[in-house]
Amino acid sequence: MAVEKKGLSRRDFLKTTGIATGAFVGGGLIGGLVGYNVNKEGQVAGTGDHKGAGGEPTAVSNRGLMYFTNMAEFNVLSQAVERIFPEDDLGPGAIALGAPYFIDNQLAGNYGSNVKEYMQGPFFAGEATQGYQSKLTRAEIFRQGIAIMDEQANKRFKQGFVDLEGAQMDEIITAFQKNEIDMKGVSSEFFFKLLRQATLEGVYADPIYNGNVNMDAWRMKEFPGNQMTYIAEIENEKFVKYEPVSLTSMEH
């Protein structure tokens, strides 16, 4: 990619395009978000305790799996989200930040079951500007998309998705983004958008939701988290860098 040849890291790309500061950009984002430094050791990072202000461990609601019962599915998800938000010299990637656990936990709840959304027919293929148009729940879409990722890996490269090289993973993820993959009840482009959005939410969410381990994603953005007050610095004309604070610190 051109950004790499010029010495521009993918995290630099996120910062210069506004992604890392919360301004999610639609369209052809995969070229900037896909990375190459993936943990291929078969283990998922980001399983340790979160730490709050001052480096003290803070409570986490759950560090185990709540939706995925098959570790093979979870490992495919983990490698896919790492391609979208990779580790680089500026900080950890999606796996180390716990984004796979965040997504798993969300799929086990109201987000995954669409319980608070209108889910009755008729179902038509909507325009790009329209909202949710599938009869499938998000949990069903994720499970199908993950299975098809693995099928595509075996079809194209005779290996499982988690055993592929980075560029091979990128080829498959990009095919989903370009809507070149057949899925039932939903477009592959829609699945890609769900996956990308859930990844970024898992990276930047408050650690109480099992993402953003140790608030390291906030530190990369110099985001202060959930401070009790800013009154001491409200008239300060200089930028004040705060140690971020998680909602977990308010539980005690």
PDB file of C-alpha atoms in Angstrom:
ATOM      1  CA  MET A   1       0.000   0.000   0.000  1.00  0.00           C
ATOM      2  CA  ALA A   2       1.208   3.524  -0.752  1.00  0.00           C
ATOM      3  CA  VAL A   3       0.944   4.655   2.850  1.00  0.00           C
ATOM      4  CA  GLU A   4       3.476   2.017   3.908  1.00  0.00           C
ATOM      5  CA  LYS A   5       5.988   2.849   1.178  1.00  0.00           C
ATOM      6  CA  LYS A   6       6.104   6.429   2.426  1.00  0.00           C
ATOM      7  CA  GLY A   7       6.695   5.339   5.993  1.00  0.00           C
ATOM      8  CA  LEU A   8       3.156   6.177   7.096  1.00  0.00           C
ATOM      9  CA  SER A   9       1.814   3.601   9.537  1.00  0.00           C
ATOM     10  CA  ARG A  10      -1.771   2.424   9.516  1.00  0.00           C
ATOM     11  CA  ARG A  11      -2.346   4.109  12.885  1.00  0.00           C
ATOM     12  CA  ASP A  12      -1.052   7.359  11.334  1.00  0.00           C
ATOM     13  CA  PHE A  13      -3.597   6.808   8.584  1.00  0.00           C
ATOM     14  CA  LEU A  14      -6.361   6.498  11.167  1.00  0.00           C
ATOM     15  CA  LYS A  15      -5.280   9.719  12.839  1.00  0.00           C
ATOM     16  CA  THR A  16      -4.923  11.780   9.654  1.00  0.00           C
ATOM     17  CA  THR A  17      -8.274  10.620   8.261  1.00  0.00           C
ATOM     18  CA  GLY A  18     -10.133  11.270  11.494  1.00  0.00           C
ATOM     19  CA  ILE A  19     -10.906   7.636  12.266  1.00  0.00           C
ATOM     20  CA  ALA A  20      -8.831   7.510  15.445  1.00  0.00           C
ATOM     21  CA  THR A  21     -10.492  10.659  16.743  1.00  0.00           C
ATOM     22  CA  GLY A  22     -13.976   9.262  16.434  1.00  0.00           C
ATOM     23  CA  ALA A  23     -14.961  10.495  12.980  1.00  0.00           C
ATOM     24  CA  PHE A  24     -15.814   7.212  11.270  1.00  0.00           C
ATOM     25  CA  VAL A  25     -15.526   7.546   7.507  1.00  0.00           C
ATOM     26  CA  GLY A  26     -17.664   5.424   5.184  1.00  0.00           C
ATOM     27  CA  GLY A  27     -16.610   3.968   1.884  1.00  0.00           C
ATOM     28  CA  GLY A  28     -13.329   2.366   0.908  1.00  0.00           C
ATOM     29  CA  LEU A  29     -11.756   2.237   4.332  1.00  0.00           C
ATOM     30  CA  ILE A  30     -10.250  -1.235   4.220  1.00  0.00           C
ATOM     31  CA  GLY A  31      -7.139  -0.067   2.394  1.00  0.00           C
ATOM     32  CA  GLY A  32      -6.189   2.123   5.340  1.00  0.00           C
ATOM     33  CA  LEU A  33      -7.336  -0.109   8.169  1.00  0.00           C
ATOM     34  CA  VAL A  34      -5.954  -3.476   7.094  1.00  0.00           C
ATOM     35  CA  GLY A  35      -2.708  -4.332   8.843  1.00  0.00           C
ATOM     36  CA  TYR A  36       0.096  -6.859   8.767  1.00  0.00           C
ATOM     37  CA  ASN A  37       1.268  -7.480  12.339  1.00  0.00           C
ATOM     38  CA  VAL A  38      -1.098 -10.243  13.396  1.00  0.00           C
ATOM     39  CA  ASN A  39      -0.680 -12.622  16.309  1.00  0.00           C
ATOM     40  CA  LYS A  40      -0.501 -15.984  14.540  1.00  0.00           C
ATOM     41  CA  GLU A  41       0.333 -18.056  17.622  1.00  0.00           C
ATOM     42  CA  GLY A  42      -3.216 -19.357  17.964  1.00  0.00           C
ATOM     43  CA  GLN A  43      -3.859 -17.405  21.140  1.00  0.00           C
ATOM     44  CA  VAL A  44      -6.055 -14.416  21.741  1.00  0.00           C
ATOM     45  CA  ALA A  45      -4.451 -11.554  23.607  1.00  0.00           C
ATOM     46  CA  GLY A  46      -6.221  -9.051  25.781  1.00  0.00           C
ATOM     47  CA  THR A  47      -7.477 -11.566  28.337  1.00  0.00           C
ATOM     48  CA  GLY A  48      -5.889 -10.033  31.397  1.00  0.00           C
ATOM     49  CA  ASP A  49      -7.409  -7.726  33.979  1.00  0.00           C
ATOM     50  CA  HIS A  50      -8.124  -4.119  33.076  1.00  0.00           C
ATOM     51  CA  LYS A  51      -6.327  -1.439  35.045  1.00  0.00           C
ATOM     52  CA  GLY A  52      -7.872   1.835  36.069  1.00  0.00           C
ATOM     53  CA  ALA A  53      -6.330   5.146  37.066  1.00  0.00           C
ATOM     54  CA  GLY A  54      -3.015   4.678  38.804  1.00  0.00           C
ATOM     55  CA  GLY A  55      -2.526   1.235  37.288  1.00  0.00           C
ATOM     56  CA  GLU A  56      -4.800  -0.492  39.799  1.00  0.00           C
ATOM     57  CA  PRO A  57      -6.734  -3.514  38.495  1.00  0.00           C
ATOM     58  CA  THR A  58     -10.410  -2.773  37.900  1.00  0.00           C
ATOM     59  CA  ALA A  59     -13.346  -5.136  37.773  1.00  0.00           C
ATOM     60  CA  VAL A  60     -14.389  -6.593  34.447  1.00  0.00           C
ATOM     61  CA  SER A  61     -17.893  -7.980  33.964  1.00  0.00           C
ATOM     62  CA  ASN A  62     -16.705 -10.998  31.979  1.00  0.00           C
ATOM     63  CA  ARG A  63     -13.498 -12.103  30.309  1.00  0.00           C
ATOM     64  CA  GLY A  64     -14.896 -15.364  28.957  1.00  0.00           C
ATOM     65  CA  LEU A  65     -17.069 -16.093  25.951  1.00  0.00           C
ATOM     66  CA  MET A  66     -20.797 -15.461  26.151  1.00  0.00           C
ATOM     67  CA  TYR A  67     -21.968 -16.088  22.578  1.00  0.00           C
ATOM     68  CA  PHE A  68     -19.356 -18.147  20.748  1.00  0.00           C
ATOM     69  CA  THR A  69     -19.144 -21.726  21.995  1.00  0.00           C
ATOM     70  CA  ASN A  70     -16.788 -22.778  19.221  1.00  0.00           C
ATOM     71  CA  MET A  71     -13.250 -21.430  19.681  1.00  0.00           C
ATOM     72  CA  ALA A  72     -12.571 -21.920  15.972  1.00  0.00           C
ATOM     73  CA  GLU A  73     -15.258 -19.310  15.199  1.00  0.00           C
ATOM     74  CA  PHE A  74     -13.901 -16.952  17.840  1.00  0.00           C
ATOM     75  CA  ASN A  75     -10.356 -17.271  16.478  1.00  0.00           C
ATOM     76  CA  VAL A  76     -11.532 -16.387  12.954  1.00  0.00           C
ATOM     77  CA  LEU A  77     -13.300 -13.330  14.366  1.00  0.00           C
ATOM     78  CA  SER A  78     -10.170 -12.379  16.308  1.00  0.00           C
ATOM     79  CA  GLN A  79      -7.869 -12.515  13.285  1.00  0.00           C
ATOM     80  CA  ALA A  80     -10.384 -10.600  11.152  1.00  0.00           C
ATOM     81  CA  VAL A  81     -10.721  -7.714  13.608  1.00  0.00           C
ATOM     82  CA  GLU A  82      -6.943  -7.548  13.973  1.00  0.00           C
ATOM     83  CA  ARG A  83      -6.703  -6.993  10.218  1.00  0.00           C
ATOM     84  CA  ILE A  84      -9.133  -4.078  10.568  1.00  0.00           C
ATOM     85  CA  PHE A  85      -7.364  -2.494  13.564  1.00  0.00           C
ATOM     86  CA  PRO A  86      -3.809  -3.859  13.647  1.00  0.00           C
ATOM     87  CA  GLU A  87      -1.101  -3.554  16.236  1.00  0.00           C
ATOM     88  CA  ASP A  88       1.720  -1.269  15.183  1.00  0.00           C
ATOM     89  CA  ASP A  89       4.490   0.839  16.670  1.00  0.00           C
ATOM     90  CA  LEU A  90       1.995   3.321  18.094  1.00  0.00           C
ATOM     91  CA  GLY A  91      -0.017   0.865  20.139  1.00  0.00           C
ATOM     92  CA  PRO A  92      -1.925  -2.404  20.463  1.00  0.00           C
ATOM     93  CA  GLY A  93      -4.359  -3.789  17.933  1.00  0.00           C
ATOM     94  CA  ALA A  94      -7.899  -5.088  18.232  1.00  0.00           C
ATOM     95  CA  ILE A  95      -6.922  -8.426  19.786  1.00  0.00           C
ATOM     96  CA  ALA A  96      -4.771  -6.961  22.548  1.00  0.00           C
ATOM     97  CA  LEU A  97      -7.452  -4.345  23.198  1.00  0.00           C
ATOM     98  CA  GLY A  98     -10.046  -7.075  23.751  1.00  0.00           C
ATOM     99  CA  ALA A  99     -12.299  -6.196  20.805  1.00  0.00           C
ATOM    100  CA  PRO A 100     -13.121  -9.882  20.076  1.00  0.00           C
ATOM    101  CA  TYR A 101     -14.471 -10.286  23.621  1.00  0.00           C
ATOM    102  CA  PHE A 102     -16.419  -7.042  23.315  1.00  0.00           C
ATOM    103  CA  ILE A 103     -18.069  -8.294  20.114  1.00  0.00           C
ATOM    104  CA  ASP A 104     -18.789 -11.719  21.607  1.00  0.00           C
ATOM    105  CA  ASN A 105     -20.446 -10.162  24.653  1.00  0.00           C
ATOM    106  CA  GLN A 106     -22.500  -7.775  22.510  1.00  0.00           C
ATOM    107  CA  LEU A 107     -23.713 -10.607  20.282  1.00  0.00           C
ATOM    108  CA  ALA A 108     -24.935 -12.433  23.390  1.00  0.00           C
ATOM    109  CA  GLY A 109     -27.102  -9.459  24.371  1.00  0.00           C
ATOM    110  CA  ASN A 110     -29.692  -7.122  22.872  1.00  0.00           C
ATOM    111  CA  TYR A 111     -27.324  -6.007  20.117  1.00  0.00           C
ATOM    112  CA  GLY A 112     -26.971  -9.547  18.813  1.00  0.00           C
ATOM    113  CA  SER A 113     -30.641 -10.485  19.111  1.00  0.00           C
ATOM    114  CA  ASN A 114     -32.017  -7.161  17.762  1.00  0.00           C
ATOM    115  CA  VAL A 115     -34.588  -7.467  20.537  1.00  0.00           C
ATOM    116  CA  LYS A 116     -35.318  -3.737  20.650  1.00  0.00           C
ATOM    117  CA  GLU A 117     -35.665  -3.298  16.883  1.00  0.00           C
ATOM    118  CA  TYR A 118     -38.542  -3.845  14.455  1.00  0.00           C
ATOM    119  CA  MET A 119     -37.760  -7.150  12.748  1.00  0.00           C
ATOM    120  CA  GLN A 120     -40.988  -7.973  10.877  1.00  0.00           C
ATOM    121  CA  GLY A 121     -41.294  -8.319   7.100  1.00  0.00           C
ATOM    122  CA  PRO A 122     -41.460  -7.601   4.284  1.00  0.00           C
ATOM    123  CA  PHE A 123     -37.710  -7.695   3.748  1.00  0.00           C
ATOM    124  CA  PHE A 124     -36.253  -6.043   0.667  1.00  0.00           C
ATOM    125  CA  ALA A 125     -32.718  -5.211  -0.344  1.00  0.00           C
ATOM    126  CA  GLY A 126     -32.393  -1.641   0.854  1.00  0.00           C
ATOM    127  CA  GLU A 127     -30.408   1.257  -0.500  1.00  0.00           C
ATOM    128  CA  ALA A 128     -27.004   2.092   0.944  1.00  0.00           C
ATOM    129  CA  THR A 129     -28.563   5.056   2.753  1.00  0.00           C
ATOM    130  CA  GLN A 130     -31.172   2.913   4.504  1.00  0.00           C
ATOM    131  CA  GLY A 131     -30.861   1.112   7.803  1.00  0.00           C
ATOM    132  CA  TYR A 132     -31.187  -2.506   8.861  1.00  0.00           C
ATOM    133  CA  GLN A 133     -32.934  -4.508   6.115  1.00  0.00           C
ATOM    134  CA  SER A 134     -32.253  -8.150   6.990  1.00  0.00           C
ATOM    135  CA  LYS A 135     -34.536 -10.715   8.621  1.00  0.00           C
ATOM    136  CA  LEU A 136     -31.435 -12.134  10.312  1.00  0.00           C
ATOM    137  CA  THR A 137     -30.239 -10.938  13.696  1.00  0.00           C
ATOM    138  CA  ARG A 138     -26.734  -9.536  14.041  1.00  0.00           C
ATOM    139  CA  ALA A 139     -25.683 -12.688  15.884  1.00  0.00           C
ATOM    140  CA  GLU A 140     -26.859 -14.807  12.940  1.00  0.00           C
ATOM    141  CA  ILE A 141     -25.122 -12.522  10.454  1.00  0.00           C
ATOM    142  CA  PHE A 142     -21.823 -12.669  12.336  1.00  0.00           C
ATOM    143  CA  ARG A 143     -21.953 -16.458  12.659  1.00  0.00           C
ATOM    144  CA  GLN A 144     -22.695 -16.856   8.949  1.00  0.00           C
ATOM    145  CA  GLY A 145     -20.047 -14.321   7.915  1.00  0.00           C
ATOM    146  CA  ILE A 146     -17.370 -15.987  10.020  1.00  0.00           C
ATOM    147  CA  ALA A 147     -18.202 -19.409   8.575  1.00  0.00           C
ATOM    148  CA  ILE A 148     -18.017 -18.040   5.029  1.00  0.00           C
ATOM    149  CA  MET A 149     -14.654 -16.373   5.766  1.00  0.00           C
ATOM    150  CA  ASP A 150     -13.301 -19.790   6.655  1.00  0.00           C
ATOM    151  CA  GLU A 151     -14.933 -21.356   3.584  1.00  0.00           C
ATOM    152  CA  GLN A 152     -13.364 -18.706   1.345  1.00  0.00           C
ATOM    153  CA  ALA A 153      -9.959 -19.341   2.908  1.00  0.00           C
ATOM    154  CA  ASN A 154     -10.181 -23.052   2.136  1.00  0.00           C
ATOM    155  CA  LYS A 155     -11.560 -22.409  -1.346  1.00  0.00           C
ATOM    156  CA  ARG A 156      -8.916 -19.850  -2.323  1.00  0.00           C
ATOM    157  CA  PHE A 157      -5.853 -20.970  -0.376  1.00  0.00           C
ATOM    158  CA  LYS A 158      -6.562 -24.536   0.871  1.00  0.00           C
ATOM    159  CA  GLN A 159      -6.124 -23.410   4.491  1.00  0.00           C
ATOM    160  CA  GLY A 160      -8.278 -22.187   7.351  1.00  0.00           C
ATOM    161  CA  PHE A 161      -8.641 -18.417   7.739  1.00  0.00           C
ATOM    162  CA  VAL A 162      -6.471 -18.227  10.869  1.00  0.00           C
ATOM    163  CA  ASP A 163      -3.605 -19.976   9.038  1.00  0.00           C
ATOM    164  CA  LEU A 164      -3.473 -17.482   6.167  1.00  0.00           C
ATOM    165  CA  GLU A 165      -0.873 -14.803   5.557  1.00  0.00           C
ATOM    166  CA  GLY A 166      -1.983 -11.223   6.163  1.00  0.00           C
ATOM    167  CA  ALA A 167      -2.380 -10.359   2.495  1.00  0.00           C
ATOM    168  CA  GLN A 168      -4.544 -13.445   1.970  1.00  0.00           C
ATOM    169  CA  MET A 169      -6.816 -12.453   4.854  1.00  0.00           C
ATOM    170  CA  ASP A 170      -7.020  -8.965   3.370  1.00  0.00           C
ATOM    171  CA  GLU A 171      -8.118 -10.386   0.021  1.00  0.00           C
ATOM    172  CA  ILE A 172     -11.039 -12.179   1.626  1.00  0.00           C
ATOM    173  CA  ILE A 173     -12.078  -9.274   3.876  1.00  0.00           C
ATOM    174  CA  THR A 174     -11.883  -6.887   0.912  1.00  0.00           C
ATOM    175  CA  ALA A 175     -14.092  -9.235  -1.129  1.00  0.00           C
ATOM    176  CA  PHE A 176     -16.718  -8.928   1.611  1.00  0.00           C
ATOM    177  CA  GLN A 177     -16.403  -5.149   1.548  1.00  0.00           C
ATOM    178  CA  LYS A 178     -16.836  -5.075  -2.227  1.00  0.00           C
ATOM    179  CA  ASN A 179     -19.943  -7.273  -1.964  1.00  0.00           C
ATOM    180  CA  GLU A 180     -18.338 -10.048  -3.992  1.00  0.00           C
ATOM    181  CA  ILE A 181     -19.296 -12.849  -1.566  1.00  0.00           C
ATOM    182  CA  ASP A 182     -22.714 -14.535  -1.545  1.00  0.00           C
ATOM    183  CA  MET A 183     -24.481 -14.602   1.816  1.00  0.00           C
ATOM    184  CA  LYS A 184     -28.021 -15.677   2.674  1.00  0.00           C
ATOM    185  CA  GLY A 185     -30.426 -13.040   3.922  1.00  0.00           C
ATOM    186  CA  VAL A 186     -27.843 -10.265   3.926  1.00  0.00           C
ATOM    187  CA  SER A 187     -25.154  -8.796   1.683  1.00  0.00           C
ATOM    188  CA  SER A 188     -21.495  -9.401   2.418  1.00  0.00           C
ATOM    189  CA  GLU A 189     -20.946  -5.641   2.268  1.00  0.00           C
ATOM    190  CA  PHE A 190     -23.423  -5.199   5.118  1.00  0.00           C
ATOM    191  CA  PHE A 191     -21.643  -7.856   7.170  1.00  0.00           C
ATOM    192  CA  PHE A 192     -18.325  -6.084   6.584  1.00  0.00           C
ATOM    193  CA  LYS A 193     -19.814  -2.796   7.785  1.00  0.00           C
ATOM    194  CA  LEU A 194     -21.127  -4.484  10.942  1.00  0.00           C
ATOM    195  CA  LEU A 195     -17.740  -6.090  11.545  1.00  0.00           C
ATOM    196  CA  ARG A 196     -15.804  -2.868  11.051  1.00  0.00           C
ATOM    197  CA  GLN A 197     -18.147  -0.816  13.223  1.00  0.00           C
ATOM    198  CA  ALA A 198     -18.158  -3.416  16.007  1.00  0.00           C
ATOM    199  CA  THR A 199     -14.353  -3.567  15.883  1.00  0.00           C
ATOM    200  CA  LEU A 200     -13.977   0.181  16.332  1.00  0.00           C
ATOM    201  CA  GLU A 201     -16.580   0.206  19.087  1.00  0.00           C
ATOM    202  CA  GLY A 202     -14.743  -2.603  20.876  1.00  0.00           C
ATOM    203  CA  VAL A 203     -11.451  -0.762  20.569  1.00  0.00           C
ATOM    204  CA  TYR A 204     -12.751   2.549  21.917  1.00  0.00           C
ATOM    205  CA  ALA A 205     -15.538   1.495  24.324  1.00  0.00           C
ATOM    206  CA  ASP A 206     -15.231   1.962  28.045  1.00  0.00           C
ATOM    207  CA  PRO A 207     -13.382  -1.078  29.464  1.00  0.00           C
ATOM    208  CA  ILE A 208     -16.468  -1.976  31.498  1.00  0.00           C
ATOM    209  CA  TYR A 209     -17.772  -3.524  28.252  1.00  0.00           C
ATOM    210  CA  ASN A 210     -14.678  -5.748  27.896  1.00  0.00           C
ATOM    211  CA  GLY A 211     -12.933  -3.818  25.161  1.00  0.00           C
ATOM    212  CA  ASN A 212     -10.238  -1.123  25.249  1.00  0.00           C
ATOM    213  CA  VAL A 213      -8.051  -3.129  27.627  1.00  0.00           C
ATOM    214  CA  ASN A 214      -6.155  -0.930  30.099  1.00  0.00           C
ATOM    215  CA  MET A 215      -7.743   2.064  28.301  1.00  0.00           C
ATOM    216  CA  ASP A 216      -4.820   1.935  25.865  1.00  0.00           C
ATOM    217  CA  ALA A 217      -6.961   3.020  22.896  1.00  0.00           C
ATOM    218  CA  TRP A 218      -7.958   6.120  24.850  1.00  0.00           C
ATOM    219  CA  ARG A 219      -4.305   6.767  25.625  1.00  0.00           C
ATOM    220  CA  MET A 220      -3.461   6.669  21.919  1.00  0.00           C
ATOM    221  CA  LYS A 221      -6.096   9.373  21.367  1.00  0.00           C
ATOM    222  CA  GLU A 222      -5.297  11.215  24.620  1.00  0.00           C
ATOM    223  CA  PHE A 223      -8.965  10.813  25.504  1.00  0.00           C
ATOM    224  CA  PRO A 224      -9.605  11.387  29.230  1.00  0.00           C
ATOM    225  CA  GLY A 225     -12.382   8.860  29.668  1.00  0.00           C
ATOM    226  CA  ASN A 226     -14.962   9.451  32.389  1.00  0.00           C
ATOM    227  CA  GLN A 227     -13.475  12.131  34.612  1.00  0.00           C
ATOM    228  CA  MET A 228     -15.532  13.230  37.601  1.00  0.00           C
ATOM    229  CA  THR A 229     -14.890  16.918  36.901  1.00  0.00           C
ATOM    230  CA  TYR A 230     -12.785  19.313  34.824  1.00  0.00           C
ATOM    231  CA  ILE A 231     -13.393  22.326  37.038  1.00  0.00           C
ATOM    232  CA  ALA A 232      -9.752  22.652  38.102  1.00  0.00           C
ATOM    233  CA  GLU A 233      -8.614  23.044  34.498  1.00  0.00           C
ATOM    234  CA  ILE A 234     -11.639  24.599  32.803  1.00  0.00           C
ATOM    235  CA  GLU A 235      -9.955  27.990  32.396  1.00  0.00           C
ATOM    236  CA  ASN A 236      -6.555  26.605  31.480  1.00  0.00           C
ATOM    237  CA  GLU A 237      -5.645  27.771  27.974  1.00  0.00           C
ATOM    238  CA  LYS A 238      -3.137  24.959  27.500  1.00  0.00           C
ATOM    239  CA  PHE A 239      -3.952  21.385  26.592  1.00  0.00           C
ATOM    240  CA  VAL A 240      -4.161  19.243  29.711  1.00  0.00           C
ATOM    241  CA  LYS A 241      -3.380  15.552  29.385  1.00  0.00           C
ATOM    242  CA  TYR A 242      -5.368  13.417  31.831  1.00  0.00           C
ATOM    243  CA  GLU A 243      -4.775   9.835  32.877  1.00  0.00           C
ATOM    244  CA  PRO A 244      -7.980   8.216  31.550  1.00  0.00           C
ATOM    245  CA  VAL A 245     -10.617   6.955  33.962  1.00  0.00           C
ATOM    246  CA  SER A 246     -13.004   4.056  33.304  1.00  0.00           C
ATOM    247  CA  LEU A 247     -16.550   3.661  34.550  1.00  0.00           C
ATOM    248  CA  THR A 248     -15.256   0.612  36.411  1.00  0.00           C
ATOM    249  CA  SER A 249     -13.559   2.946  38.905  1.00  0.00           C
ATOM    250  CA  MET A 250     -17.008   4.239  39.925  1.00  0.00           C
ATOM    251  CA  GLU A 251     -18.136   0.802  41.039  1.00  0.00           C
ATOM    252  CA  HIS A 252     -16.137   1.009  44.261  1.00  0.00           C
TER     253      HIS A 252
END
